[in-house]
Amino acid sequence: MDFISGEIIGIDKPLGWTSFDAVKRIRGAIQRRLNVKKFKVGHAGTLDPLATGVLIICTGRSTRDIERLQNGTKEYVATIRLGATTPSFDLETDIDAEYPFDHITEDMVRDVLPRFTGHIMQVPPVYSAVKIDGKRAYKYARKGAEVELKAKPLVIEKLEMLPSQLPELRLRIVCSKGTYIRALTRDIGKALGSGAHLTALCRTRVGDIMLDDCLTVDQAVEKISACEISYPDDFKLNAKE
C-alpha cells in the first residue's frame, strides 16, 4: 500500500465511535507501520456517534480528494420510532413528548414520502454542527438556548419504505451532501400528524463505495500492519510529507 501517494479506505464505522475515533485508530496503525510520529489522515463526511456504516478515510495526498468524495451521493437505512420526539431527534437525548400514532397506516406513510423527494428545503436540527455566530448549534442546544436555523436546499433522490412494523418505520434514503436524516425524521413525523425520532441509522453508500466493500476498523488495522509498503517515485523530494 502506498499511504503517501494516498489510499482511500472504506470503513464500517462502529456504533458509539466518532468519525475522529476511527481516523485516529487508522492513523495510529499507519504511523506504526511507517515508523513515523506524524502522518496526514482525514475522513470524507462525518457520521454521528449513533450512526454506523460507510466512512471514507483518506491518507497522504488522497486527503486532497476529501471534498470531492464527500460530495458524492449518500445512501442510508434509517429506523424511525413514530409517536415520540426527543430534542435531538435521535437517541442522544431523552423523549420529551409523545403523540398519537394509531391513525398511521403504511399507505399513509407511502402517500407522505413523495413530499420529501426531489429538490427540497430542510431546516437542520438544532443538535447539529451548523455554525451560528461562529459557534456550533449543538452547543447552544445543550445549554437550553433557543436558536433559529435557516432552511437549506438539498436533493433527496429516493425515499423508499422498507418492510416495517408500525410504529417502527424503516426507510431507504438516497440523498445529497448536507441532508440531515434526523431533520427528515422530524418532518415526516409532523406530516403524519404525530412525532418521530431516529433510533438507528446506517450509511450504506458514499459515492461508489458500498458498505459491502468496507472493512471493520480491526480488519483495516490488520491489513495495514501486514501490507507491503510502497513509496512514490518522488518520495525523497517530499520526505517530510
Short mmCIF file of C-alpha atoms in Angstrom, two decimals:
data_model
loop_
_atom_site.label_atom_id
_atom_site.label_comp_id
_atom_site.label_asym_id
_atom_site.label_seq_id
_atom_site.Cartn_x
_atom_site.Cartn_y
_atom_site.Cartn_z
CA MET A 1 0.00 0.00 0.00
CA ASP A 2 1.21 3.49 -0.84
CA PHE A 3 -0.02 5.60 2.05
CA ILE A 4 1.99 8.63 0.94
CA SER A 5 0.65 8.89 -2.62
CA GLY A 6 -2.64 8.14 -0.95
CA GLU A 7 -5.01 5.31 -0.11
CA ILE A 8 -8.80 5.58 0.10
CA ILE A 9 -10.12 3.16 2.71
CA GLY A 10 -13.78 2.39 3.28
CA ILE A 11 -14.52 1.73 6.94
CA ASP A 12 -17.71 0.42 8.54
CA LYS A 13 -17.79 2.85 11.47
CA PRO A 14 -18.85 1.16 14.72
CA LEU A 15 -21.77 2.32 16.83
CA GLY A 16 -20.70 4.79 19.51
CA TRP A 17 -17.49 5.86 17.76
CA THR A 18 -16.98 9.37 16.48
CA SER A 19 -15.59 9.71 12.96
CA PHE A 20 -12.42 11.08 14.56
CA ASP A 21 -12.11 7.93 16.70
CA ALA A 22 -11.91 5.86 13.51
CA VAL A 23 -9.43 8.24 11.87
CA LYS A 24 -7.24 8.20 14.98
CA ARG A 25 -7.12 4.40 15.04
CA ILE A 26 -6.21 4.15 11.34
CA ARG A 27 -3.66 6.96 11.59
CA GLY A 28 -2.00 5.21 14.52
CA ALA A 29 -1.71 1.96 12.58
CA ILE A 30 -0.14 3.76 9.61
CA GLN A 31 2.28 5.70 11.81
CA ARG A 32 3.45 2.46 13.43
CA ARG A 33 3.79 0.76 10.04
CA LEU A 34 5.81 3.65 8.58
CA ASN A 35 7.63 4.29 11.85
CA VAL A 36 6.77 7.99 11.85
CA LYS A 37 5.33 10.25 14.56
CA LYS A 38 3.02 12.24 12.29
CA PHE A 39 1.03 11.38 9.19
CA LYS A 40 -1.83 13.03 7.34
CA VAL A 41 -5.13 11.11 7.52
CA GLY A 42 -8.68 12.51 7.18
CA HIS A 43 -12.25 11.43 6.54
CA ALA A 44 -14.82 12.40 3.91
CA GLY A 45 -18.19 13.04 5.52
CA THR A 46 -18.83 12.89 9.27
CA LEU A 47 -21.06 10.24 10.82
CA ASP A 48 -22.69 10.87 14.21
CA PRO A 49 -21.58 8.53 17.02
CA LEU A 50 -25.03 6.88 16.98
CA ALA A 51 -24.75 6.11 13.25
CA THR A 52 -22.87 3.23 11.67
CA GLY A 53 -21.72 2.42 8.16
CA VAL A 54 -19.58 3.83 5.39
CA LEU A 55 -16.86 6.23 6.48
CA ILE A 56 -14.27 7.06 3.83
CA ILE A 57 -10.76 7.54 5.22
CA CYS A 58 -8.06 9.15 3.06
CA THR A 59 -4.31 9.03 3.62
CA GLY A 60 -1.42 11.20 2.45
CA ARG A 61 -2.05 13.02 -0.80
CA SER A 62 -5.51 11.47 -1.14
CA THR A 63 -6.68 13.88 1.57
CA ARG A 64 -6.81 16.38 -1.31
CA ASP A 65 -9.77 14.37 -2.63
CA ILE A 66 -11.84 14.67 0.55
CA GLU A 67 -14.10 17.45 -0.73
CA ARG A 68 -14.81 15.59 -3.98
CA LEU A 69 -15.53 12.34 -2.15
CA GLN A 70 -17.84 13.86 0.45
CA ASN A 71 -19.86 15.49 -2.34
CA GLY A 72 -20.83 12.02 -3.54
CA THR A 73 -24.40 10.73 -3.25
CA LYS A 74 -25.18 9.15 0.14
CA GLU A 75 -27.44 6.22 0.88
CA TYR A 76 -28.85 5.36 4.30
CA VAL A 77 -31.14 2.89 6.02
CA ALA A 78 -32.95 4.66 8.84
CA THR A 79 -35.04 3.18 11.64
CA ILE A 80 -37.61 5.65 13.00
CA ARG A 81 -39.90 5.45 16.02
CA LEU A 82 -43.24 7.16 15.45
CA GLY A 83 -45.25 8.66 18.29
CA ALA A 84 -42.50 10.37 20.28
CA THR A 85 -39.87 13.07 19.88
CA THR A 86 -36.56 13.90 21.50
CA PRO A 87 -34.82 17.31 21.41
CA SER A 88 -32.06 15.89 19.20
CA PHE A 89 -34.50 13.79 17.10
CA ASP A 90 -32.42 10.69 17.90
CA LEU A 91 -31.37 8.73 20.99
CA GLU A 92 -28.77 11.25 22.14
CA THR A 93 -31.46 12.86 24.29
CA ASP A 94 -34.48 11.51 26.17
CA ILE A 95 -38.09 11.58 24.94
CA ASP A 96 -39.62 15.00 25.58
CA ALA A 97 -43.12 14.49 24.11
CA GLU A 98 -45.43 11.69 23.00
CA TYR A 99 -48.04 11.81 20.23
CA PRO A 100 -50.83 9.59 18.88
CA PHE A 101 -49.78 7.17 16.16
CA ASP A 102 -52.64 4.65 15.93
CA HIS A 103 -54.07 6.55 12.96
CA ILE A 104 -50.91 5.98 10.88
CA THR A 105 -51.04 3.24 8.25
CA GLU A 106 -48.44 2.02 5.77
CA ASP A 107 -50.49 3.52 2.94
CA MET A 108 -50.47 6.86 4.75
CA VAL A 109 -46.68 6.71 5.04
CA ARG A 110 -46.33 5.93 1.34
CA ASP A 111 -48.58 8.88 0.48
CA VAL A 112 -46.47 11.26 2.59
CA LEU A 113 -42.99 10.26 1.43
CA PRO A 114 -43.17 11.89 -2.04
CA ARG A 115 -43.41 15.30 -0.32
CA PHE A 116 -39.81 14.87 0.74
CA THR A 117 -38.27 13.75 -2.55
CA GLY A 118 -36.60 15.85 -5.22
CA HIS A 119 -35.24 19.36 -4.55
CA ILE A 120 -36.42 20.38 -1.10
CA MET A 121 -35.62 22.89 1.63
CA GLN A 122 -34.67 21.48 5.02
CA VAL A 123 -34.11 23.17 8.38
CA PRO A 124 -31.17 21.47 10.13
CA PRO A 125 -31.76 20.12 13.65
CA VAL A 126 -30.60 22.36 16.48
CA TYR A 127 -28.41 19.48 17.66
CA SER A 128 -26.11 19.84 14.67
CA ALA A 129 -22.69 21.23 13.75
CA VAL A 130 -24.19 24.17 11.83
CA LYS A 131 -22.46 27.36 12.95
CA ILE A 132 -24.31 30.33 14.46
CA ASP A 133 -22.11 33.37 15.03
CA GLY A 134 -19.07 31.12 14.85
CA LYS A 135 -20.39 28.62 17.40
CA ARG A 136 -21.83 25.16 16.73
CA ALA A 137 -25.61 24.98 17.09
CA TYR A 138 -25.47 21.90 19.32
CA LYS A 139 -23.50 23.87 21.92
CA TYR A 140 -26.40 26.31 22.21
CA ALA A 141 -28.93 23.45 22.25
CA ARG A 142 -27.16 21.58 25.03
CA LYS A 143 -27.34 24.70 27.20
CA GLY A 144 -31.07 25.02 26.55
CA ALA A 145 -30.73 28.17 24.44
CA GLU A 146 -33.24 28.73 21.64
CA VAL A 147 -31.69 29.02 18.20
CA GLU A 148 -33.19 29.63 14.78
CA LEU A 149 -31.63 27.88 11.81
CA LYS A 150 -32.29 28.70 8.17
CA ALA A 151 -33.59 26.17 5.68
CA LYS A 152 -31.04 24.84 3.21
CA PRO A 153 -31.57 23.34 -0.25
CA LEU A 154 -30.79 19.67 -0.82
CA VAL A 155 -31.81 16.77 -3.00
CA ILE A 156 -33.42 13.51 -1.92
CA GLU A 157 -33.31 11.20 -4.93
CA LYS A 158 -35.14 8.24 -3.40
CA LEU A 159 -37.20 7.71 -0.27
CA GLU A 160 -38.41 4.14 -0.01
CA MET A 161 -40.35 2.44 2.77
CA LEU A 162 -38.75 -0.87 3.73
CA PRO A 163 -40.65 -3.69 5.48
CA SER A 164 -41.79 -2.11 8.75
CA GLN A 165 -43.83 -2.90 11.82
CA LEU A 166 -45.50 0.37 12.80
CA PRO A 167 -44.92 2.38 14.93
CA GLU A 168 -41.39 1.47 13.89
CA LEU A 169 -40.66 2.71 10.39
CA ARG A 170 -37.69 1.72 8.22
CA LEU A 171 -36.66 3.84 5.24
CA ARG A 172 -34.06 3.68 2.50
CA ILE A 173 -32.84 7.17 1.64
CA VAL A 174 -30.65 8.26 -1.28
CA CYS A 175 -29.66 11.90 -0.89
CA SER A 176 -27.18 14.67 -1.47
CA LYS A 177 -24.48 16.01 0.83
CA GLY A 178 -25.87 18.10 3.67
CA THR A 179 -29.01 16.04 4.28
CA TYR A 180 -29.85 15.58 7.95
CA ILE A 181 -31.70 12.31 8.39
CA ARG A 182 -32.75 13.43 11.88
CA ALA A 183 -34.39 16.52 10.37
CA LEU A 184 -36.10 14.34 7.75
CA THR A 185 -37.36 12.15 10.59
CA ARG A 186 -38.76 15.22 12.37
CA ASP A 187 -40.55 16.43 9.24
CA ILE A 188 -42.03 13.03 8.35
CA GLY A 189 -43.40 12.71 11.89
CA LYS A 190 -45.12 16.09 11.58
CA ALA A 191 -46.51 15.24 8.14
CA LEU A 192 -48.05 12.10 9.62
CA GLY A 193 -49.76 14.12 12.36
CA SER A 194 -47.51 12.67 15.01
CA GLY A 195 -43.92 12.90 16.22
CA ALA A 196 -40.87 10.83 15.41
CA HIS A 197 -37.24 10.27 16.30
CA LEU A 198 -34.40 8.26 14.82
CA THR A 199 -33.45 5.06 16.66
CA ALA A 200 -30.84 3.67 14.25
CA LEU A 201 -29.01 4.88 11.16
CA CYS A 202 -26.64 3.05 8.82
CA ARG A 203 -24.92 4.74 5.89
CA THR A 204 -24.78 2.10 3.20
CA ARG A 205 -23.10 4.07 0.40
CA VAL A 206 -20.98 7.14 -0.28
CA GLY A 207 -20.43 7.74 -3.99
CA ASP A 208 -19.19 4.43 -5.43
CA ILE A 209 -18.15 2.95 -2.10
CA MET A 210 -20.69 0.47 -0.74
CA LEU A 211 -21.00 -0.90 2.77
CA ASP A 212 -20.20 -4.41 1.49
CA ASP A 213 -16.85 -3.05 0.25
CA CYS A 214 -15.88 -1.69 3.67
CA LEU A 215 -13.60 -3.13 6.32
CA THR A 216 -14.16 -3.10 10.04
CA VAL A 217 -11.67 -0.93 11.92
CA ASP A 218 -9.90 -4.07 13.20
CA GLN A 219 -9.69 -5.53 9.67
CA ALA A 220 -8.23 -2.27 8.36
CA VAL A 221 -5.62 -2.14 11.13
CA GLU A 222 -4.69 -5.76 10.47
CA LYS A 223 -4.36 -5.09 6.73
CA ILE A 224 -2.19 -2.01 7.35
CA SER A 225 0.04 -3.91 9.76
CA ALA A 226 0.59 -6.78 7.31
CA CYS A 227 0.73 -4.97 3.96
CA GLU A 228 3.76 -4.43 1.77
CA ILE A 229 4.73 -0.74 1.77
CA SER A 230 5.45 1.13 -1.45
CA TYR A 231 6.59 4.70 -1.94
CA PRO A 232 6.01 7.27 -4.69
CA ASP A 233 8.84 7.95 -7.13
CA ASP A 234 9.37 11.44 -5.72
CA PHE A 235 9.34 10.27 -2.11
CA LYS A 236 12.84 11.57 -1.39
CA LEU A 237 11.85 15.01 -2.68
CA ASN A 238 8.85 15.05 -0.37
CA ALA A 239 10.23 13.11 2.57
CA LYS A 240 8.57 15.48 5.03
CA GLU A 241 5.07 14.81 3.70
#
